[in-house]
């Protein structure tokens, strides 16, 4: 003989009607079937990152020529 199966949902308090149980079952089923968010793609290498080659625009003004040679 097999062991008796445990229920998936159990009402602990109150007396829900059929519509309330159906709504609860739908919510639990939707939450169980929801997909987890996909992880961000893994970066191959910081050395190969082309974004480091793009420079921010220079700000015009007093001393801008001096600031243009400073590393960012």
mmCIF file of N, CA and C in Angstrom:
data_model
loop_
_atom_site.group_PDB
_atom_site.id
_atom_site.type_symbol
_atom_site.label_atom_id
_atom_site.label_comp_id
_atom_site.label_asym_id
_atom_site.label_seq_id
_atom_site.Cartn_x
_atom_site.Cartn_y
_atom_site.Cartn_z
ATOM 1 N N UNK A 1 0.838 -1.183 0.000
ATOM 2 C CA UNK A 1 0.000 0.000 0.000
ATOM 3 C C UNK A 1 0.879 1.241 0.000
ATOM 4 N N UNK A 2 0.350 2.292 -0.539
ATOM 5 C CA UNK A 2 1.086 3.556 -0.558
ATOM 6 C C UNK A 2 0.627 4.432 0.595
ATOM 7 N N UNK A 3 1.497 5.330 0.981
ATOM 8 C CA UNK A 3 1.163 6.255 2.072
ATOM 9 C C UNK A 3 0.161 7.291 1.570
ATOM 10 N N UNK A 4 -0.704 7.781 2.442
ATOM 11 C CA UNK A 4 -1.665 8.799 2.012
ATOM 12 C C UNK A 4 -0.940 10.084 1.613
ATOM 13 N N UNK A 5 -1.442 10.702 0.557
ATOM 14 C CA UNK A 5 -0.816 11.923 0.048
ATOM 15 C C UNK A 5 -1.186 13.108 0.931
ATOM 16 N N UNK A 6 -0.235 14.008 1.093
ATOM 17 C CA UNK A 6 -0.521 15.230 1.850
ATOM 18 C C UNK A 6 -1.162 16.246 0.917
ATOM 19 N N UNK A 7 -2.121 17.018 1.392
ATOM 20 C CA UNK A 7 -2.780 17.999 0.527
ATOM 21 C C UNK A 7 -1.830 19.140 0.171
ATOM 22 N N UNK A 8 -2.020 19.707 -1.019
ATOM 23 C CA UNK A 8 -1.192 20.830 -1.443
ATOM 24 C C UNK A 8 -1.557 22.106 -0.694
ATOM 25 N N UNK A 9 -2.836 22.296 -0.429
ATOM 26 C CA UNK A 9 -3.321 23.457 0.321
ATOM 27 C C UNK A 9 -4.146 22.966 1.501
ATOM 28 N N UNK A 10 -4.046 23.690 2.597
ATOM 29 C CA UNK A 10 -4.816 23.319 3.774
ATOM 30 C C UNK A 10 -5.388 24.594 4.384
ATOM 31 N N UNK A 11 -6.681 24.598 4.647
ATOM 32 C CA UNK A 11 -7.338 25.741 5.277
ATOM 33 C C UNK A 11 -7.145 25.607 6.778
ATOM 34 N N UNK A 12 -6.481 26.593 7.370
ATOM 35 C CA UNK A 12 -6.184 26.545 8.797
ATOM 36 C C UNK A 12 -7.271 27.241 9.599
ATOM 37 N N UNK A 13 -7.784 28.326 9.051
ATOM 38 C CA UNK A 13 -8.777 29.100 9.789
ATOM 39 C C UNK A 13 -9.818 29.639 8.810
ATOM 40 N N UNK A 14 -11.040 29.714 9.224
ATOM 41 C CA UNK A 14 -12.107 30.253 8.389
ATOM 42 C C UNK A 14 -12.852 29.163 7.646
ATOM 43 N N UNK A 15 -13.805 29.595 6.842
ATOM 44 C CA UNK A 15 -14.632 28.673 6.080
ATOM 45 C C UNK A 15 -14.780 29.231 4.667
ATOM 46 N N UNK A 16 -13.775 29.046 3.801
ATOM 47 C CA UNK A 16 -13.854 29.617 2.456
ATOM 48 C C UNK A 16 -14.838 28.841 1.584
ATOM 49 N N UNK A 17 -15.460 29.568 0.662
ATOM 50 C CA UNK A 17 -16.357 28.886 -0.271
ATOM 51 C C UNK A 17 -15.547 28.421 -1.488
ATOM 52 N N UNK A 18 -16.235 27.808 -2.436
ATOM 53 C CA UNK A 18 -15.546 27.238 -3.598
ATOM 54 C C UNK A 18 -14.851 28.303 -4.443
ATOM 55 N N UNK A 19 -15.463 29.477 -4.586
ATOM 56 C CA UNK A 19 -14.866 30.545 -5.393
ATOM 57 C C UNK A 19 -13.573 31.052 -4.756
ATOM 58 N N UNK A 20 -13.550 31.183 -3.447
ATOM 59 C CA UNK A 20 -12.340 31.643 -2.759
ATOM 60 C C UNK A 20 -11.217 30.610 -2.869
ATOM 61 N N UNK A 21 -11.569 29.335 -2.749
ATOM 62 C CA UNK A 21 -10.554 28.289 -2.912
ATOM 63 C C UNK A 21 -10.023 28.238 -4.343
ATOM 64 N N UNK A 22 -10.905 28.464 -5.313
ATOM 65 C CA UNK A 22 -10.469 28.483 -6.714
ATOM 66 C C UNK A 22 -9.534 29.662 -6.967
ATOM 67 N N UNK A 23 -9.844 30.830 -6.397
ATOM 68 C CA UNK A 23 -8.977 31.994 -6.561
ATOM 69 C C UNK A 23 -7.620 31.756 -5.911
ATOM 70 N N UNK A 24 -7.617 31.177 -4.730
ATOM 71 C CA UNK A 24 -6.360 30.882 -4.044
ATOM 72 C C UNK A 24 -5.528 29.876 -4.833
ATOM 73 N N UNK A 25 -6.175 28.860 -5.371
ATOM 74 C CA UNK A 25 -5.467 27.860 -6.164
ATOM 75 C C UNK A 25 -4.865 28.490 -7.418
ATOM 76 N N UNK A 26 -5.604 29.395 -8.062
ATOM 77 C CA UNK A 26 -5.092 30.060 -9.264
ATOM 78 C C UNK A 26 -3.878 30.925 -8.938
ATOM 79 N N UNK A 27 -3.922 31.635 -7.817
ATOM 80 C CA UNK A 27 -2.794 32.494 -7.429
ATOM 81 C C UNK A 27 -1.568 31.654 -7.102
ATOM 82 N N UNK A 28 -1.753 30.582 -6.366
ATOM 83 C CA UNK A 28 -0.619 29.725 -6.003
ATOM 84 C C UNK A 28 -0.039 29.051 -7.245
ATOM 85 N N UNK A 29 -0.883 28.618 -8.166
ATOM 86 C CA UNK A 29 -0.394 27.984 -9.393
ATOM 87 C C UNK A 29 0.356 28.986 -10.265
ATOM 88 N N UNK A 30 -0.138 30.226 -10.343
ATOM 89 C CA UNK A 30 0.549 31.249 -11.134
ATOM 90 C C UNK A 30 1.896 31.604 -10.517
ATOM 91 N N UNK A 31 1.951 31.684 -9.201
ATOM 92 C CA UNK A 31 3.217 32.004 -8.534
ATOM 93 C C UNK A 31 4.224 30.872 -8.706
ATOM 94 N N UNK A 32 3.753 29.648 -8.710
ATOM 95 C CA UNK A 32 4.660 28.506 -8.854
ATOM 96 C C UNK A 32 5.200 28.392 -10.273
ATOM 97 N N UNK A 33 4.426 28.834 -11.258
ATOM 98 C CA UNK A 33 4.870 28.699 -12.644
ATOM 99 C C UNK A 33 5.585 29.938 -13.160
ATOM 100 N N UNK A 34 5.703 30.991 -12.351
ATOM 101 C CA UNK A 34 6.380 32.209 -12.791
ATOM 102 C C UNK A 34 7.862 31.921 -12.994
ATOM 103 N N UNK A 35 8.389 32.448 -14.087
ATOM 104 C CA UNK A 35 9.803 32.240 -14.385
ATOM 105 C C UNK A 35 10.656 33.197 -13.568
ATOM 106 N N UNK A 36 11.788 32.718 -13.159
ATOM 107 C CA UNK A 36 12.746 33.570 -12.453
ATOM 108 C C UNK A 36 13.411 34.494 -13.472
ATOM 109 N N UNK A 37 13.784 35.699 -13.069
ATOM 110 C CA UNK A 37 14.447 36.596 -14.019
ATOM 111 C C UNK A 37 15.786 36.017 -14.467
ATOM 112 N N UNK A 38 16.089 36.231 -15.738
ATOM 113 C CA UNK A 38 17.331 35.694 -16.271
ATOM 114 C C UNK A 38 18.510 36.504 -15.740
ATOM 115 N N UNK A 39 19.595 35.836 -15.412
ATOM 116 C CA UNK A 39 20.757 36.572 -14.915
ATOM 117 C C UNK A 39 21.383 37.417 -16.019
ATOM 118 N N UNK A 40 22.078 38.448 -15.621
ATOM 119 C CA UNK A 40 22.754 39.312 -16.586
ATOM 120 C C UNK A 40 23.835 38.506 -17.307
ATOM 121 N N UNK A 41 24.066 38.821 -18.580
ATOM 122 C CA UNK A 41 25.099 38.071 -19.293
ATOM 123 C C UNK A 41 26.466 38.293 -18.653
ATOM 124 N N UNK A 42 27.245 37.237 -18.632
ATOM 125 C CA UNK A 42 28.560 37.303 -18.005
ATOM 126 C C UNK A 42 29.526 38.059 -18.906
ATOM 127 N N UNK A 43 30.229 38.996 -18.331
ATOM 128 C CA UNK A 43 31.216 39.768 -19.087
ATOM 129 C C UNK A 43 32.446 38.884 -19.295
ATOM 130 N N UNK A 44 32.930 38.831 -20.531
ATOM 131 C CA UNK A 44 34.069 37.975 -20.842
ATOM 132 C C UNK A 44 35.341 38.464 -20.156
ATOM 133 N N UNK A 45 35.682 39.716 -20.369
ATOM 134 C CA UNK A 45 36.929 40.218 -19.829
ATOM 135 C C UNK A 45 36.858 41.734 -19.720
ATOM 136 N N UNK A 46 37.394 42.266 -18.628
ATOM 137 C CA UNK A 46 37.472 43.727 -18.500
ATOM 138 C C UNK A 46 38.500 44.287 -19.484
ATOM 139 N N UNK A 47 39.481 43.488 -19.846
ATOM 140 C CA UNK A 47 40.494 43.950 -20.787
ATOM 141 C C UNK A 47 39.904 44.126 -22.186
ATOM 142 N N UNK A 48 38.936 43.302 -22.531
ATOM 143 C CA UNK A 48 38.344 43.359 -23.861
ATOM 144 C C UNK A 48 37.157 44.311 -23.933
ATOM 145 N N UNK A 49 36.852 45.007 -22.859
ATOM 146 C CA UNK A 49 35.696 45.902 -22.820
ATOM 147 C C UNK A 49 35.972 47.153 -23.651
ATOM 148 N N UNK A 50 35.208 47.354 -24.706
ATOM 149 C CA UNK A 50 35.397 48.507 -25.588
ATOM 150 C C UNK A 50 34.833 49.797 -24.991
ATOM 151 N N UNK A 51 34.025 49.700 -23.955
ATOM 152 C CA UNK A 51 33.455 50.901 -23.347
ATOM 153 C C UNK A 51 34.526 51.762 -22.693
ATOM 154 N N UNK A 52 35.635 51.157 -22.309
ATOM 155 C CA UNK A 52 36.702 51.945 -21.690
ATOM 156 C C UNK A 52 37.402 52.840 -22.703
ATOM 157 N N UNK A 53 37.235 52.567 -24.002
ATOM 158 C CA UNK A 53 37.852 53.390 -25.035
ATOM 159 C C UNK A 53 37.048 54.653 -25.324
ATOM 160 N N UNK A 54 35.804 54.683 -24.931
ATOM 161 C CA UNK A 54 34.946 55.832 -25.187
ATOM 162 C C UNK A 54 35.205 56.865 -24.102
ATOM 163 N N UNK A 55 35.498 58.065 -24.513
ATOM 164 C CA UNK A 55 35.822 59.119 -23.565
ATOM 165 C C UNK A 55 34.611 60.018 -23.370
ATOM 166 N N UNK A 56 34.472 60.548 -22.169
ATOM 167 C CA UNK A 56 33.399 61.497 -21.886
ATOM 168 C C UNK A 56 33.693 62.802 -22.620
ATOM 169 N N UNK A 57 32.671 63.537 -23.030
ATOM 170 C CA UNK A 57 32.916 64.804 -23.728
ATOM 171 C C UNK A 57 33.619 65.804 -22.812
ATOM 172 N N UNK A 58 34.442 66.635 -23.424
ATOM 173 C CA UNK A 58 35.175 67.642 -22.668
ATOM 174 C C UNK A 58 34.268 68.820 -22.356
ATOM 175 N N UNK A 59 34.422 69.366 -21.176
ATOM 176 C CA UNK A 59 33.623 70.522 -20.777
ATOM 177 C C UNK A 59 34.402 71.792 -21.096
ATOM 178 N N UNK A 60 33.814 72.708 -21.862
ATOM 179 C CA UNK A 60 34.520 73.953 -22.155
ATOM 180 C C UNK A 60 34.585 74.844 -20.921
ATOM 181 N N UNK A 61 35.587 75.667 -20.867
ATOM 182 C CA UNK A 61 35.701 76.613 -19.763
ATOM 183 C C UNK A 61 37.144 76.840 -19.385
ATOM 184 N N UNK A 62 37.328 77.647 -18.368
ATOM 185 C CA UNK A 62 38.666 77.989 -17.907
ATOM 186 C C UNK A 62 39.367 76.739 -17.368
ATOM 187 N N UNK A 63 40.560 76.487 -17.849
ATOM 188 C CA UNK A 63 41.330 75.334 -17.408
ATOM 189 C C UNK A 63 40.928 74.027 -18.077
ATOM 190 N N UNK A 64 40.064 74.082 -19.083
ATOM 191 C CA UNK A 64 39.614 72.855 -19.741
ATOM 192 C C UNK A 64 40.755 72.182 -20.485
ATOM 193 N N UNK A 65 41.670 72.974 -21.055
ATOM 194 C CA UNK A 65 42.791 72.383 -21.779
ATOM 195 C C UNK A 65 43.670 71.585 -20.824
ATOM 196 N N UNK A 66 43.798 72.039 -19.578
ATOM 197 C CA UNK A 66 44.610 71.331 -18.595
ATOM 198 C C UNK A 66 43.894 70.041 -18.160
ATOM 199 N N UNK A 67 42.593 70.136 -17.973
ATOM 200 C CA UNK A 67 41.823 68.972 -17.535
ATOM 201 C C UNK A 67 41.727 67.912 -18.626
ATOM 202 N N UNK A 68 41.922 68.317 -19.895
ATOM 203 C CA UNK A 68 41.802 67.348 -20.982
ATOM 204 C C UNK A 68 42.920 66.317 -20.953
ATOM 205 N N UNK A 69 44.037 66.638 -20.324
ATOM 206 C CA UNK A 69 45.154 65.701 -20.271
ATOM 207 C C UNK A 69 45.119 64.830 -19.024
ATOM 208 N N UNK A 70 44.250 65.146 -18.091
ATOM 209 C CA UNK A 70 44.187 64.377 -16.856
ATOM 210 C C UNK A 70 43.444 63.061 -17.090
ATOM 211 N N UNK A 71 43.900 61.991 -16.477
ATOM 212 C CA UNK A 71 43.178 60.716 -16.631
ATOM 213 C C UNK A 71 41.826 60.764 -15.927
ATOM 214 N N UNK A 72 40.890 60.032 -16.446
ATOM 215 C CA UNK A 72 39.543 60.001 -15.859
ATOM 216 C C UNK A 72 39.247 58.653 -15.298
#
